[in-house]
mmCIF file of C-alpha atoms and ligand atoms in Angstrom:
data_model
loop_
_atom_site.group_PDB
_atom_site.id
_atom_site.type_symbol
_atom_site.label_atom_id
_atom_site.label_comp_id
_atom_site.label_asym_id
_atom_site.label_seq_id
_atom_site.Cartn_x
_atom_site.Cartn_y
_atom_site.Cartn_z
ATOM 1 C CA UNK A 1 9.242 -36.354 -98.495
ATOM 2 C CA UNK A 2 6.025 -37.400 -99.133
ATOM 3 C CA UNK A 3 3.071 -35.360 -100.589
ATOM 4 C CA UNK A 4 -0.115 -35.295 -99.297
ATOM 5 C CA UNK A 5 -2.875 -32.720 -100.944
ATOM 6 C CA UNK A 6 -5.989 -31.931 -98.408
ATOM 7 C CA UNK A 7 -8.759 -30.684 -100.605
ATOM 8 C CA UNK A 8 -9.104 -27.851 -99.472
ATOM 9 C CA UNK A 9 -8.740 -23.940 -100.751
ATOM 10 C CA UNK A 10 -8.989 -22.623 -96.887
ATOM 11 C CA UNK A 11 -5.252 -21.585 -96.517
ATOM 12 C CA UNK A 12 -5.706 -21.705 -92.749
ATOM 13 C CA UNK A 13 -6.673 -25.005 -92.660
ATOM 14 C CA UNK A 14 -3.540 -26.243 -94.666
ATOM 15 C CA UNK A 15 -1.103 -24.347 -92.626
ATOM 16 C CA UNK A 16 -2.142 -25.791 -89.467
ATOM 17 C CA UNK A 17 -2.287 -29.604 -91.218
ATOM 18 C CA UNK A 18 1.227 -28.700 -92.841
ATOM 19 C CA UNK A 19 3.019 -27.412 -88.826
ATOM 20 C CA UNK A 20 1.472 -30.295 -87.464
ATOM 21 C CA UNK A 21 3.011 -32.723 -90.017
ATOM 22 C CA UNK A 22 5.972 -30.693 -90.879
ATOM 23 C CA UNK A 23 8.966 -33.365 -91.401
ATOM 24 C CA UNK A 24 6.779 -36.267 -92.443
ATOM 25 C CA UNK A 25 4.519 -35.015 -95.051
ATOM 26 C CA UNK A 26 5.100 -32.360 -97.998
ATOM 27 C CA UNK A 27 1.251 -30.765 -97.250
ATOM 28 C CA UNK A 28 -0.361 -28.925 -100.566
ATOM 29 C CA UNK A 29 -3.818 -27.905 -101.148
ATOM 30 C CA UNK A 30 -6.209 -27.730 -104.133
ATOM 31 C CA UNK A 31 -4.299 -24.304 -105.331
ATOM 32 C CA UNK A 32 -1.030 -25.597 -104.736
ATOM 33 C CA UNK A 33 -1.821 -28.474 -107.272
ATOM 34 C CA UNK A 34 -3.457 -26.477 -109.931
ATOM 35 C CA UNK A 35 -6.774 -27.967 -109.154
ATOM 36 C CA UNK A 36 -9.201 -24.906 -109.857
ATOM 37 C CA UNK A 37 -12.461 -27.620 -110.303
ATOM 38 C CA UNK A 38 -15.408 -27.497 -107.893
ATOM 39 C CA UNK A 39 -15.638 -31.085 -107.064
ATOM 40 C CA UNK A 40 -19.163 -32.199 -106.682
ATOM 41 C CA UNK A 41 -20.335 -33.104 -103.510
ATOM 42 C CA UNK A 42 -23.509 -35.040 -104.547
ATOM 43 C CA UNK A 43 -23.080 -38.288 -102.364
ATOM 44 C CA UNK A 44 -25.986 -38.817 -99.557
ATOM 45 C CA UNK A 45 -23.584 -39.369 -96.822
ATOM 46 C CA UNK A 46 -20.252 -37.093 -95.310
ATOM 47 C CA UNK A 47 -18.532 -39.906 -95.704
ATOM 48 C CA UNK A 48 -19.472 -40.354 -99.826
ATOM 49 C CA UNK A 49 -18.897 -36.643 -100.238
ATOM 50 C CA UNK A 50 -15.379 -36.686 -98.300
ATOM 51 C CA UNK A 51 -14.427 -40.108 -100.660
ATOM 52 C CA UNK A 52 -15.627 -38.159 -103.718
ATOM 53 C CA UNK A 53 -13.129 -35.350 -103.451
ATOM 54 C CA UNK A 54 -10.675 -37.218 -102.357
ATOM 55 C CA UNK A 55 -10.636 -39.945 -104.777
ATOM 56 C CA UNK A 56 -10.996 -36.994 -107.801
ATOM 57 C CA UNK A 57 -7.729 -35.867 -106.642
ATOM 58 C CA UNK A 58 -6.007 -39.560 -106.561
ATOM 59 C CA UNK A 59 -7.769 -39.797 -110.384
ATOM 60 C CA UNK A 60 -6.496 -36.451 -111.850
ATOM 61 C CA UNK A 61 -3.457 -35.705 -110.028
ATOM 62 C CA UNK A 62 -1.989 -39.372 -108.691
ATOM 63 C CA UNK A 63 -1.592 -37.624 -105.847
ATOM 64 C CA UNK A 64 -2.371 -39.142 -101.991
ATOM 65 C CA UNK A 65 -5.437 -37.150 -100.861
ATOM 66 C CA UNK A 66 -7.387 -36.104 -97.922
ATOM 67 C CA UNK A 67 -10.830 -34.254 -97.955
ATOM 68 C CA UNK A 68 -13.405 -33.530 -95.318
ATOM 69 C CA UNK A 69 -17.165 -33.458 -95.016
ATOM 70 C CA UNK A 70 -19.141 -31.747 -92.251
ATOM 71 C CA UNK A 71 -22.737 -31.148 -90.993
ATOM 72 C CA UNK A 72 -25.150 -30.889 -88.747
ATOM 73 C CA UNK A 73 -27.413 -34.038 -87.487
ATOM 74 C CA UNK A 74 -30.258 -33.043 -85.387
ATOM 75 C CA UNK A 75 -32.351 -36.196 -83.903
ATOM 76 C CA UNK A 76 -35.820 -35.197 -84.098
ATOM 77 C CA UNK A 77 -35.324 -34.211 -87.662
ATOM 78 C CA UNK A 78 -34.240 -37.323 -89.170
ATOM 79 C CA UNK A 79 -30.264 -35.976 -88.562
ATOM 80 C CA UNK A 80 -31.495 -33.182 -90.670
ATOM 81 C CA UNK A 81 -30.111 -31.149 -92.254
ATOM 82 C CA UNK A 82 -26.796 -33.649 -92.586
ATOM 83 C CA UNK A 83 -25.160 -33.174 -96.129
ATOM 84 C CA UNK A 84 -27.307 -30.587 -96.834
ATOM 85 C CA UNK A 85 -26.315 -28.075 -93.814
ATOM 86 C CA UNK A 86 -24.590 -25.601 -95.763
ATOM 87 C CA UNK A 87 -27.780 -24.988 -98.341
ATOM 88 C CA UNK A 88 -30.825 -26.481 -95.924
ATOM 89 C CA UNK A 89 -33.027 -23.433 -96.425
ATOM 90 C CA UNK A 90 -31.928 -23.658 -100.281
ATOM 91 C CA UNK A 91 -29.457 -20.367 -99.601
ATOM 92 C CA UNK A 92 -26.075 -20.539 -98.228
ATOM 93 C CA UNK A 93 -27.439 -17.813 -95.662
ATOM 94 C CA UNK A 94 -26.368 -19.257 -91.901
ATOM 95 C CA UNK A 95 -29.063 -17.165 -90.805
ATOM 96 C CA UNK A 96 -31.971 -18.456 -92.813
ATOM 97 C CA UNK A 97 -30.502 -21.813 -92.295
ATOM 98 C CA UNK A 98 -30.801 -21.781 -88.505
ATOM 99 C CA UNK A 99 -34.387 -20.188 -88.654
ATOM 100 C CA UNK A 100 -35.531 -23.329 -90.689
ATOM 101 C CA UNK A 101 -34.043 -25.403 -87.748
ATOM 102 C CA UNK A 102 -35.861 -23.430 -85.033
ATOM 103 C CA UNK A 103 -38.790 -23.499 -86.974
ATOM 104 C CA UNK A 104 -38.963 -27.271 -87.690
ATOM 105 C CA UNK A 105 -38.374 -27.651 -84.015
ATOM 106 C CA UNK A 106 -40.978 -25.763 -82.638
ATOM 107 C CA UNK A 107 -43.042 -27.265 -79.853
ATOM 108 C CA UNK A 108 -40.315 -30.504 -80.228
ATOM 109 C CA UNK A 109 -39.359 -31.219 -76.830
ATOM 110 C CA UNK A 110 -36.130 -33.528 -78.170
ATOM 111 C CA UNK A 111 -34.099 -30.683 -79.243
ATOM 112 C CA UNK A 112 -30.110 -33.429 -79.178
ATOM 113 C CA UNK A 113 -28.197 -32.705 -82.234
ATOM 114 C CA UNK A 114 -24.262 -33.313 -82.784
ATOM 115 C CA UNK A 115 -21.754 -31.957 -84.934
ATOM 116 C CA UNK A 116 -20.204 -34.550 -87.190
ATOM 117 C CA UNK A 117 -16.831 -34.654 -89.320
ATOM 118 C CA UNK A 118 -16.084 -37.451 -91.506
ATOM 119 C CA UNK A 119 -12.480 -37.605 -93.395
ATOM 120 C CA UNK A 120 -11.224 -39.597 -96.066
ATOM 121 C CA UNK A 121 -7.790 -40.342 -97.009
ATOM 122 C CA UNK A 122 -6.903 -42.313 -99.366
ATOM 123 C CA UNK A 123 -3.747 -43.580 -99.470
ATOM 124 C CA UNK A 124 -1.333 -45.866 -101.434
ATOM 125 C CA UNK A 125 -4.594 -46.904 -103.151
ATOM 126 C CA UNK A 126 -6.997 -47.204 -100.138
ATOM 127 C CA UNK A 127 -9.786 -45.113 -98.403
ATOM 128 C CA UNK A 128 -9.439 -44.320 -94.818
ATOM 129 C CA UNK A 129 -11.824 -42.992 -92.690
ATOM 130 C CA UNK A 130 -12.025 -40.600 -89.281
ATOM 131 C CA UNK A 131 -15.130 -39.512 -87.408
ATOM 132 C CA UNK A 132 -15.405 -37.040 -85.151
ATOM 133 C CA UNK A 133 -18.578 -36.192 -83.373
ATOM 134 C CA UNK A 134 -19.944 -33.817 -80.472
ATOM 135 C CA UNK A 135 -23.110 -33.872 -79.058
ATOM 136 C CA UNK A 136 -25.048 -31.289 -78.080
ATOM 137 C CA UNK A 137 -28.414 -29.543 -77.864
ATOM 138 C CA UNK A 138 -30.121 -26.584 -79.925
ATOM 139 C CA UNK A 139 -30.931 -23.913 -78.086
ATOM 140 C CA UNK A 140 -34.388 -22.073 -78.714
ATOM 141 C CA UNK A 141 -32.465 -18.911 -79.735
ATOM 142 C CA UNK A 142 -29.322 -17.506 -81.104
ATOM 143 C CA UNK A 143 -26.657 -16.564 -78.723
ATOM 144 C CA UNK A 144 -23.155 -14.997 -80.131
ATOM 145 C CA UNK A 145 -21.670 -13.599 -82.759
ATOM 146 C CA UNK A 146 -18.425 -16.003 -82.766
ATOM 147 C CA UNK A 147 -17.567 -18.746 -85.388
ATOM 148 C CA UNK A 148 -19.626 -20.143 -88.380
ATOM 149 C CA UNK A 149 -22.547 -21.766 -89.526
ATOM 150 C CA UNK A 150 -24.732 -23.137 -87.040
ATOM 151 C CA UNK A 151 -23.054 -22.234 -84.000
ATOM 152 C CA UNK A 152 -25.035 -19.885 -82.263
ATOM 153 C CA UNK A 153 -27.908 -22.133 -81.713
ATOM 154 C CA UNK A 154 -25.237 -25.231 -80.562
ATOM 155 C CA UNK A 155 -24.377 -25.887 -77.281
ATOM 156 C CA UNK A 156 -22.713 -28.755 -76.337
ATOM 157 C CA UNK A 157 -22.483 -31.200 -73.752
ATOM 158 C CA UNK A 158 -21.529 -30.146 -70.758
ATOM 159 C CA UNK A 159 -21.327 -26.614 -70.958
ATOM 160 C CA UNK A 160 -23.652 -23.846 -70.774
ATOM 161 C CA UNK A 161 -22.761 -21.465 -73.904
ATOM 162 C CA UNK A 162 -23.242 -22.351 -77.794
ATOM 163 C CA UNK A 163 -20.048 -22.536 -79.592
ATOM 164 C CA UNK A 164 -20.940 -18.446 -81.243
ATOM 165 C CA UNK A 165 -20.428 -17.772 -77.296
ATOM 166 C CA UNK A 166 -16.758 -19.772 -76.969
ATOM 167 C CA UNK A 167 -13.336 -18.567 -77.802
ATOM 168 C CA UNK A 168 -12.359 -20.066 -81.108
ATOM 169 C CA UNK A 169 -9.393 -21.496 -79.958
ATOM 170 C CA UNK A 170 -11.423 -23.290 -77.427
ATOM 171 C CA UNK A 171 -14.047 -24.633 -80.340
ATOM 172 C CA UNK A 172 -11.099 -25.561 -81.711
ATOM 173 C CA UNK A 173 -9.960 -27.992 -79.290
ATOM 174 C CA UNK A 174 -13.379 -29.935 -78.584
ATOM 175 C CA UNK A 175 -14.799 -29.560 -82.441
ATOM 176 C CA UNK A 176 -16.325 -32.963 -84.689
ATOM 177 C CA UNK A 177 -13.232 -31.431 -87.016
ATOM 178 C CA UNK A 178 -10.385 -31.947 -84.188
ATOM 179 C CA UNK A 179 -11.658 -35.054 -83.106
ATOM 180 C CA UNK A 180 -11.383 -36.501 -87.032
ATOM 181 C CA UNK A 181 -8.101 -34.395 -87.680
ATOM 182 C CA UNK A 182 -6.163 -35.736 -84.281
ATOM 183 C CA UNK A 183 -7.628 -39.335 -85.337
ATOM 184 C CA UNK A 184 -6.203 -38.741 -88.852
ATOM 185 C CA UNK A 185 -2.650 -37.377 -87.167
ATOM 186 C CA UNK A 186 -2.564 -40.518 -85.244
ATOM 187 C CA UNK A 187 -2.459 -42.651 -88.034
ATOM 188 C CA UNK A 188 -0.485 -40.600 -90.444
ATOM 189 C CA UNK A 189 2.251 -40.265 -87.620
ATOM 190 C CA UNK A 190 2.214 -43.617 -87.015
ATOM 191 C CA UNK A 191 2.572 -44.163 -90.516
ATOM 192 C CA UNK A 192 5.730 -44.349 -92.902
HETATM 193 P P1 LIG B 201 -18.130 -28.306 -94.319
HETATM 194 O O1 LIG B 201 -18.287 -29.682 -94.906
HETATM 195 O O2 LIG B 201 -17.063 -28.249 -93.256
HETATM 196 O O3 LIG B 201 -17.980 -27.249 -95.364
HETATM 197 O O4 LIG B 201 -19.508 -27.982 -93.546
HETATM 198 C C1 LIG B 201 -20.762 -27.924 -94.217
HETATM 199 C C2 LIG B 201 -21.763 -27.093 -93.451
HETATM 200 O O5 LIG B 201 -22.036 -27.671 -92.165
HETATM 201 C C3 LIG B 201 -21.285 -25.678 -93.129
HETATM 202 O O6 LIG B 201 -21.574 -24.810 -94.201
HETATM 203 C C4 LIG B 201 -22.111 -25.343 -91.894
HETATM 204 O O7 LIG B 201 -23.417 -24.954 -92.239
HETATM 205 C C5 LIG B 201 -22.193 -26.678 -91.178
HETATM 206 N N1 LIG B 201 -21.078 -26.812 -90.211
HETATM 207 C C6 LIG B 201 -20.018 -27.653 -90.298
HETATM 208 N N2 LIG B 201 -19.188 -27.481 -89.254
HETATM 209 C C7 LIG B 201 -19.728 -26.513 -88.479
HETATM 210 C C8 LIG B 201 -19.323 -25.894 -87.271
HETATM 211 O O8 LIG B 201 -18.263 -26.169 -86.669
HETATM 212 N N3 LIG B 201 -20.148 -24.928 -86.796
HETATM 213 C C9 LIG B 201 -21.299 -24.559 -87.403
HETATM 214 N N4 LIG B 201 -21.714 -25.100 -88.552
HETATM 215 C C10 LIG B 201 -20.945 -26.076 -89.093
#
């Protein structure tokens, strides 16, 4: 069979990439390959950070490769904070990183952001990519205690609860991540 890393350490992640391509693809992550390196994620874009971890695997372990890169793009910051989400207030705190983004859009009456997922795979020698966005709105405070991140102040299109307030499986099934993933699935199913 053939192997495909995802570069990723999240063991949760893996297992549901491995069930869902169990039969087609031998699935390993950055432990299972002996990769113990913090890739650097200094590209501008998710798509440049996504390439650059998946192309360090190709180089150092000739190994097909996916990786993913996420954020947050709000409009009437520039799609702020983007590649920087996970450090925007300069700490990896969630919470200080959501009071920057309530802060900067004080008395801003455009408050549409989305969630967006970019994935790369590179393959027999060349670079795929997925997108998955959602669209949504920040609230002007935090509601819920589910999830990750940013969630508490992001409530998407068409309903009336952030995703902090929604059942993870149900995040799960609307996310920028399942939209990229079931794109990815799609073409890796269709594949070999
Ligand atoms: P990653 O590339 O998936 O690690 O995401 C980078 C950062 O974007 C995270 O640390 C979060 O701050 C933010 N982010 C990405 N996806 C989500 C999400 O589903 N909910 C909330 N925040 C997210």
């Amino acid at each position: 069979m053939k192997k495909l890393v995802f570069a990723t350490n999240n063991q949760h992640k893996t297992e549901e990439i491995r069930l869902a391509l169990a039969g087609k693809y031998d699935v390993l992550n950055l432990e299972d390959i002996g990769c113990l390196t913090d890739i650097p994620e200094t590209a501008d874009t998710f798509e440049g950070n996504a390439t650059l971890k998946s192309r360090y695997v190709v180089e150092h372990f000739n190994l097909d490769c996916f990786a993913d890169d996420s954020g947050l793009e709000v409009e009437a910051l520039n799609n702020e904070p983007g590649v920087y989400s996970a450090r925007y207030s300069g700490s990896r705190d969630s919470l200080e990183n959501i009071q920057l983004v309530l802060k900067k859009l004080e008395g801003i009456g455009n408050r549409k952001a989305r969630f967006k997922t970019v994935i790369s795979l590179m393959q027999d020698g060349k670079n795929h990519i997925f997108e998955g966005v959602i669209k949504g709105t920040i609230t002007t405070e935090l509601s819920g205690s589910k999830g990750f991140g940013y969630d508490p102040i992001f409530q998407p299109d068409g309903y009336d609860i952030t995703f902090a307030e929604m059942d993870m499986a149900e995040k799960n099934k609307i996310s920028h991540r399942a939209i990229a993933l079931e794109k990815m699935m799609t073409f890796l199913k269709g594949d070999a």
